Structure formats: C-alpha cells, structure tokens
C-alpha cells in the first residue's frame, strides 16, 4: 500500500540570507513533471538576473530530481531534494533563487544554505496530508443517475469522472479505509442496483 505524504495547496515563498547572499525559495504543488517544469520556467523568467535558480522536485513515489544550475555539483539540488523528502513531501517543486552577495560560502555552506532555504519555507507552509485511496467505479441505470450524482457530489468523496453510455458510470476517489462503508452506502442509496468496482490506487486529502 502506498504511504501517506504531505503536499501543498498553494505557492509559498520565503527569503533567507547567508553571508550577504540572498536565497529566495518558492515552493508549489506539482502533480507531474510537466507542472514542475512550468513552475521552474516561470520562476526563471521572474528572476533572470539571479546568479543561480536551483531546483528540486519530488513527484509520486519514484521521481526525485535536483538541479544545481551552475553551483558546485551536489551543493544545491541534492540538499533541496533531501529537505523535501526528509519532511515527507511529494508532488511538490522547489526553486531557490540566489543573488550572490560577494562572499564564497564553500561547499558545506552552500549545502546548508540551500537545504535550510527549503526547510524554512516549508515551516511557513500549510501542508495537506494525502492518504492512500482507491478509484471506485459506480455504475447505475439512467433512471437512478440524477439522484446518485447529486448525493455523490454532496459527499466528501471527489467525483473524478462521469461517463454516459448504456449505463452511467461515476469514478469516485475514496480513502482506502472508507471503501467498505462507501460501498454499503451506495448499495443502500440504490437499493442494491449499483455495480461497484475497485480501480487504481491513488491519494486523497485526509
């Protein structure tokens, strides 16, 4: 079973300083590599005169990438990734923009500066805990679809997709521990006429 993790709802920005160098960290939610790349490109456009725009993102359980953007290898992107993973975050992107202040920090100083830029910004964020869930497919006859859709949308479970064909199918995100109760609720709502099938693993807000 995939573990729970933390992510962000909105962009968070915070500035730190180390020996007169400014480090401006911006964090944002990113569910895909494409979303992360778009945010990174936007930050680089905002700070074209910066000495470095170093980046990191963690997507899902397997994708972790850091970019030193000209800083000595391993002194920026890697500690940024480690800061995100160490705090239990995923589906998130970080950009730390550095304006050089005239004093070299050395490898250890850079690692500390980039890592702490991310952790201090995370301290100011409002994290969202995501928990393991299932995509549950609920199929009903057309004569029940209107009432079922209304009740589903009034529930705490997110309706991801509705498909109209020979019957009406609702794809609903349901927390793993709520699936049995959800299936019972649907059965009661439809007098046992609905067909309920379990689909892909995913995550939903706790």
mmCIF file of C-alpha atoms in Angstrom:
data_model
loop_
_atom_site.group_PDB
_atom_site.id
_atom_site.type_symbol
_atom_site.label_atom_id
_atom_site.label_comp_id
_atom_site.label_asym_id
_atom_site.label_seq_id
_atom_site.Cartn_x
_atom_site.Cartn_y
_atom_site.Cartn_z
ATOM 1 C CA UNK A 1 0.000 0.000 0.000
ATOM 2 C CA UNK A 2 1.435 3.417 -0.920
ATOM 3 C CA UNK A 3 2.267 5.536 2.100
ATOM 4 C CA UNK A 4 0.655 8.823 3.031
ATOM 5 C CA UNK A 5 2.589 12.015 2.290
ATOM 6 C CA UNK A 6 2.405 15.778 2.586
ATOM 7 C CA UNK A 7 1.915 18.221 -0.252
ATOM 8 C CA UNK A 8 0.966 21.869 -0.762
ATOM 9 C CA UNK A 9 -2.217 23.616 -1.845
ATOM 10 C CA UNK A 10 -0.672 26.920 -2.915
ATOM 11 C CA UNK A 11 2.645 28.601 -3.681
ATOM 12 C CA UNK A 12 4.763 29.590 -0.658
ATOM 13 C CA UNK A 13 7.734 31.971 -0.827
ATOM 14 C CA UNK A 14 10.343 32.907 1.784
ATOM 15 C CA UNK A 15 13.717 34.656 1.679
ATOM 16 C CA UNK A 16 16.813 33.803 3.730
ATOM 17 C CA UNK A 17 20.332 35.228 3.774
ATOM 18 C CA UNK A 18 23.779 33.696 4.187
ATOM 19 C CA UNK A 19 26.855 35.958 4.222
ATOM 20 C CA UNK A 20 25.068 38.637 2.183
ATOM 21 C CA UNK A 21 23.835 36.201 -0.467
ATOM 22 C CA UNK A 22 20.035 36.255 -0.813
ATOM 23 C CA UNK A 23 18.226 32.926 -1.169
ATOM 24 C CA UNK A 24 14.601 33.244 -2.297
ATOM 25 C CA UNK A 25 12.763 29.925 -2.066
ATOM 26 C CA UNK A 26 9.433 29.315 -3.779
ATOM 27 C CA UNK A 27 7.510 26.062 -3.311
ATOM 28 C CA UNK A 28 4.480 24.926 -5.283
ATOM 29 C CA UNK A 29 2.296 21.840 -5.699
ATOM 30 C CA UNK A 30 3.200 19.778 -8.789
ATOM 31 C CA UNK A 31 1.494 16.507 -9.627
ATOM 32 C CA UNK A 32 3.516 15.911 -12.798
ATOM 33 C CA UNK A 33 6.997 16.614 -14.126
ATOM 34 C CA UNK A 34 5.380 18.965 -16.661
ATOM 35 C CA UNK A 35 3.762 21.034 -13.891
ATOM 36 C CA UNK A 36 7.111 21.212 -12.074
ATOM 37 C CA UNK A 37 8.924 22.281 -15.252
ATOM 38 C CA UNK A 38 6.354 25.010 -15.927
ATOM 39 C CA UNK A 39 6.748 26.432 -12.414
ATOM 40 C CA UNK A 40 10.548 26.348 -12.709
ATOM 41 C CA UNK A 41 10.409 28.157 -16.052
ATOM 42 C CA UNK A 42 8.145 30.799 -14.543
ATOM 43 C CA UNK A 43 10.495 31.456 -11.637
ATOM 44 C CA UNK A 44 13.454 31.776 -14.010
ATOM 45 C CA UNK A 45 11.515 34.366 -16.002
ATOM 46 C CA UNK A 46 10.797 36.269 -12.768
ATOM 47 C CA UNK A 47 14.481 36.296 -11.768
ATOM 48 C CA UNK A 48 16.528 36.491 -14.987
ATOM 49 C CA UNK A 49 19.324 38.461 -13.279
ATOM 50 C CA UNK A 50 19.813 35.943 -10.446
ATOM 51 C CA UNK A 51 23.183 34.251 -10.039
ATOM 52 C CA UNK A 52 21.502 30.829 -9.848
ATOM 53 C CA UNK A 53 17.989 29.381 -9.961
ATOM 54 C CA UNK A 54 18.443 25.955 -8.404
ATOM 55 C CA UNK A 55 15.577 23.485 -8.473
ATOM 56 C CA UNK A 56 14.209 20.285 -6.991
ATOM 57 C CA UNK A 57 11.033 18.300 -7.308
ATOM 58 C CA UNK A 58 9.558 15.121 -5.883
ATOM 59 C CA UNK A 59 6.704 13.530 -7.842
ATOM 60 C CA UNK A 60 4.948 10.391 -6.645
ATOM 61 C CA UNK A 61 6.999 7.669 -5.001
ATOM 62 C CA UNK A 62 9.775 7.354 -7.581
ATOM 63 C CA UNK A 63 10.617 10.687 -9.227
ATOM 64 C CA UNK A 64 13.164 12.882 -7.440
ATOM 65 C CA UNK A 65 15.295 15.397 -9.321
ATOM 66 C CA UNK A 66 17.568 18.253 -8.329
ATOM 67 C CA UNK A 67 19.455 20.765 -10.482
ATOM 68 C CA UNK A 68 22.447 22.761 -9.221
ATOM 69 C CA UNK A 69 22.172 25.369 -12.029
ATOM 70 C CA UNK A 70 25.886 26.127 -12.030
ATOM 71 C CA UNK A 71 26.592 25.747 -8.316
ATOM 72 C CA UNK A 72 29.258 23.112 -7.445
ATOM 73 C CA UNK A 73 27.877 19.610 -8.023
ATOM 74 C CA UNK A 74 25.684 18.299 -5.227
ATOM 75 C CA UNK A 75 25.584 21.544 -3.224
ATOM 76 C CA UNK A 76 22.115 22.800 -4.201
ATOM 77 C CA UNK A 77 19.700 20.431 -5.946
ATOM 78 C CA UNK A 78 20.519 17.417 -3.791
ATOM 79 C CA UNK A 79 20.087 19.119 -0.380
ATOM 80 C CA UNK A 80 16.868 20.668 -1.692
ATOM 81 C CA UNK A 81 15.507 17.245 -2.648
ATOM 82 C CA UNK A 82 16.643 15.849 0.711
ATOM 83 C CA UNK A 83 14.830 18.668 2.541
ATOM 84 C CA UNK A 84 11.564 17.845 0.742
ATOM 85 C CA UNK A 85 11.861 14.077 1.221
ATOM 86 C CA UNK A 86 13.048 14.441 4.818
ATOM 87 C CA UNK A 87 9.887 16.357 5.692
ATOM 88 C CA UNK A 88 7.693 13.759 3.970
ATOM 89 C CA UNK A 89 6.650 15.911 0.986
ATOM 90 C CA UNK A 90 5.790 14.740 -2.517
ATOM 91 C CA UNK A 91 4.061 16.196 -5.575
ATOM 92 C CA UNK A 92 5.926 19.427 -4.887
ATOM 93 C CA UNK A 93 8.545 21.589 -6.633
ATOM 94 C CA UNK A 94 11.085 23.980 -5.115
ATOM 95 C CA UNK A 95 13.080 26.776 -6.744
ATOM 96 C CA UNK A 96 15.772 28.575 -4.756
ATOM 97 C CA UNK A 97 16.938 31.774 -6.433
ATOM 98 C CA UNK A 98 20.346 33.026 -5.311
ATOM 99 C CA UNK A 99 21.674 36.549 -5.638
ATOM 100 C CA UNK A 100 25.408 36.360 -4.856
ATOM 101 C CA UNK A 101 26.499 38.667 -2.054
ATOM 102 C CA UNK A 102 30.233 38.729 -2.741
ATOM 103 C CA UNK A 103 31.414 36.131 -0.223
ATOM 104 C CA UNK A 104 32.014 32.495 -1.171
ATOM 105 C CA UNK A 105 30.208 30.041 1.094
ATOM 106 C CA UNK A 106 32.159 26.862 0.320
ATOM 107 C CA UNK A 107 30.535 23.509 -0.388
ATOM 108 C CA UNK A 108 29.313 22.957 3.174
ATOM 109 C CA UNK A 109 27.917 26.456 3.403
ATOM 110 C CA UNK A 110 26.048 26.055 0.127
ATOM 111 C CA UNK A 111 24.530 22.725 1.197
ATOM 112 C CA UNK A 112 23.321 24.326 4.439
ATOM 113 C CA UNK A 113 22.047 27.461 2.693
ATOM 114 C CA UNK A 114 20.025 25.643 0.018
ATOM 115 C CA UNK A 115 18.720 22.981 2.377
ATOM 116 C CA UNK A 116 17.655 25.489 5.023
ATOM 117 C CA UNK A 117 16.064 27.769 2.415
ATOM 118 C CA UNK A 118 13.668 24.911 1.624
ATOM 119 C CA UNK A 119 13.066 23.764 5.211
ATOM 120 C CA UNK A 120 12.414 27.302 6.455
ATOM 121 C CA UNK A 121 9.914 27.832 3.656
ATOM 122 C CA UNK A 122 8.219 24.520 4.474
ATOM 123 C CA UNK A 123 7.903 25.764 8.064
ATOM 124 C CA UNK A 124 5.731 28.587 6.734
ATOM 125 C CA UNK A 125 3.553 26.393 4.531
ATOM 126 C CA UNK A 126 0.192 24.820 5.345
ATOM 127 C CA UNK A 127 0.724 21.204 4.317
ATOM 128 C CA UNK A 128 -2.030 18.912 3.089
ATOM 129 C CA UNK A 129 -1.800 15.274 4.164
ATOM 130 C CA UNK A 130 -2.602 12.873 1.338
ATOM 131 C CA UNK A 131 -3.690 9.359 2.278
ATOM 132 C CA UNK A 132 -3.947 6.143 0.213
ATOM 133 C CA UNK A 133 -7.203 5.783 -1.690
ATOM 134 C CA UNK A 134 -8.890 3.817 -4.420
ATOM 135 C CA UNK A 135 -10.664 4.932 -7.548
ATOM 136 C CA UNK A 136 -14.098 3.352 -7.120
ATOM 137 C CA UNK A 137 -16.317 2.949 -10.186
ATOM 138 C CA UNK A 138 -20.054 3.142 -9.501
ATOM 139 C CA UNK A 139 -22.311 2.105 -12.401
ATOM 140 C CA UNK A 140 -26.079 2.743 -12.256
ATOM 141 C CA UNK A 141 -29.044 2.777 -14.612
ATOM 142 C CA UNK A 142 -30.044 6.094 -16.170
ATOM 143 C CA UNK A 143 -33.188 6.352 -14.041
ATOM 144 C CA UNK A 144 -31.041 6.454 -10.875
ATOM 145 C CA UNK A 145 -28.177 8.567 -12.200
ATOM 146 C CA UNK A 146 -29.508 12.018 -11.261
ATOM 147 C CA UNK A 147 -30.093 11.211 -7.613
ATOM 148 C CA UNK A 148 -26.854 9.236 -7.305
ATOM 149 C CA UNK A 149 -24.813 12.064 -8.846
ATOM 150 C CA UNK A 150 -26.377 14.651 -6.534
ATOM 151 C CA UNK A 151 -25.652 12.536 -3.461
ATOM 152 C CA UNK A 152 -22.115 11.733 -4.597
ATOM 153 C CA UNK A 153 -21.289 15.398 -5.193
ATOM 154 C CA UNK A 154 -22.739 16.294 -1.783
ATOM 155 C CA UNK A 155 -20.498 13.680 -0.124
ATOM 156 C CA UNK A 156 -16.890 14.195 0.955
ATOM 157 C CA UNK A 157 -15.638 11.961 -1.870
ATOM 158 C CA UNK A 158 -14.366 13.583 -5.070
ATOM 159 C CA UNK A 159 -16.133 12.601 -8.292
ATOM 160 C CA UNK A 160 -13.331 12.371 -10.863
ATOM 161 C CA UNK A 161 -15.291 11.482 -13.993
ATOM 162 C CA UNK A 162 -18.840 10.739 -15.198
ATOM 163 C CA UNK A 163 -19.432 8.575 -18.279
ATOM 164 C CA UNK A 164 -22.793 8.219 -20.028
ATOM 165 C CA UNK A 165 -23.252 5.064 -22.089
ATOM 166 C CA UNK A 166 -25.609 2.100 -21.692
ATOM 167 C CA UNK A 167 -25.438 2.975 -18.018
ATOM 168 C CA UNK A 168 -23.986 5.930 -16.134
ATOM 169 C CA UNK A 169 -20.582 5.403 -14.513
ATOM 170 C CA UNK A 170 -19.088 7.581 -11.783
ATOM 171 C CA UNK A 171 -15.366 7.388 -10.947
ATOM 172 C CA UNK A 172 -15.035 8.384 -7.299
ATOM 173 C CA UNK A 173 -11.884 8.805 -5.157
ATOM 174 C CA UNK A 174 -12.415 7.083 -1.811
ATOM 175 C CA UNK A 175 -9.916 6.687 1.046
ATOM 176 C CA UNK A 176 -8.760 3.079 1.500
ATOM 177 C CA UNK A 177 -10.263 2.789 4.980
ATOM 178 C CA UNK A 178 -13.601 4.185 3.772
ATOM 179 C CA UNK A 179 -14.168 1.868 0.793
ATOM 180 C CA UNK A 180 -16.332 -0.756 2.606
ATOM 181 C CA UNK A 181 -18.571 1.904 4.168
ATOM 182 C CA UNK A 182 -18.805 3.713 0.820
ATOM 183 C CA UNK A 183 -19.873 0.528 -0.965
ATOM 184 C CA UNK A 184 -22.537 -0.092 1.697
ATOM 185 C CA UNK A 185 -23.792 3.499 1.352
ATOM 186 C CA UNK A 186 -24.085 3.158 -2.429
ATOM 187 C CA UNK A 187 -25.933 -0.137 -2.047
ATOM 188 C CA UNK A 188 -28.420 1.475 0.327
ATOM 189 C CA UNK A 189 -28.792 4.557 -1.887
ATOM 190 C CA UNK A 190 -29.586 2.476 -4.983
ATOM 191 C CA UNK A 191 -31.488 -0.395 -3.329
ATOM 192 C CA UNK A 192 -28.665 -2.712 -4.332
ATOM 193 C CA UNK A 193 -28.909 -1.890 -8.054
ATOM 194 C CA UNK A 194 -25.492 -0.224 -8.427
ATOM 195 C CA UNK A 195 -22.394 -2.094 -9.570
ATOM 196 C CA UNK A 196 -19.282 -1.110 -7.610
ATOM 197 C CA UNK A 197 -15.767 -1.936 -8.843
ATOM 198 C CA UNK A 198 -12.373 -1.027 -7.417
ATOM 199 C CA UNK A 199 -9.862 0.656 -9.714
ATOM 200 C CA UNK A 200 -6.434 2.274 -9.461
ATOM 201 C CA UNK A 201 -4.564 3.246 -6.324
ATOM 202 C CA UNK A 202 -4.319 6.979 -5.709
ATOM 203 C CA UNK A 203 -4.220 9.518 -2.876
ATOM 204 C CA UNK A 204 -6.817 11.922 -1.488
ATOM 205 C CA UNK A 205 -6.623 14.698 1.116
ATOM 206 C CA UNK A 206 -7.083 13.349 4.646
#
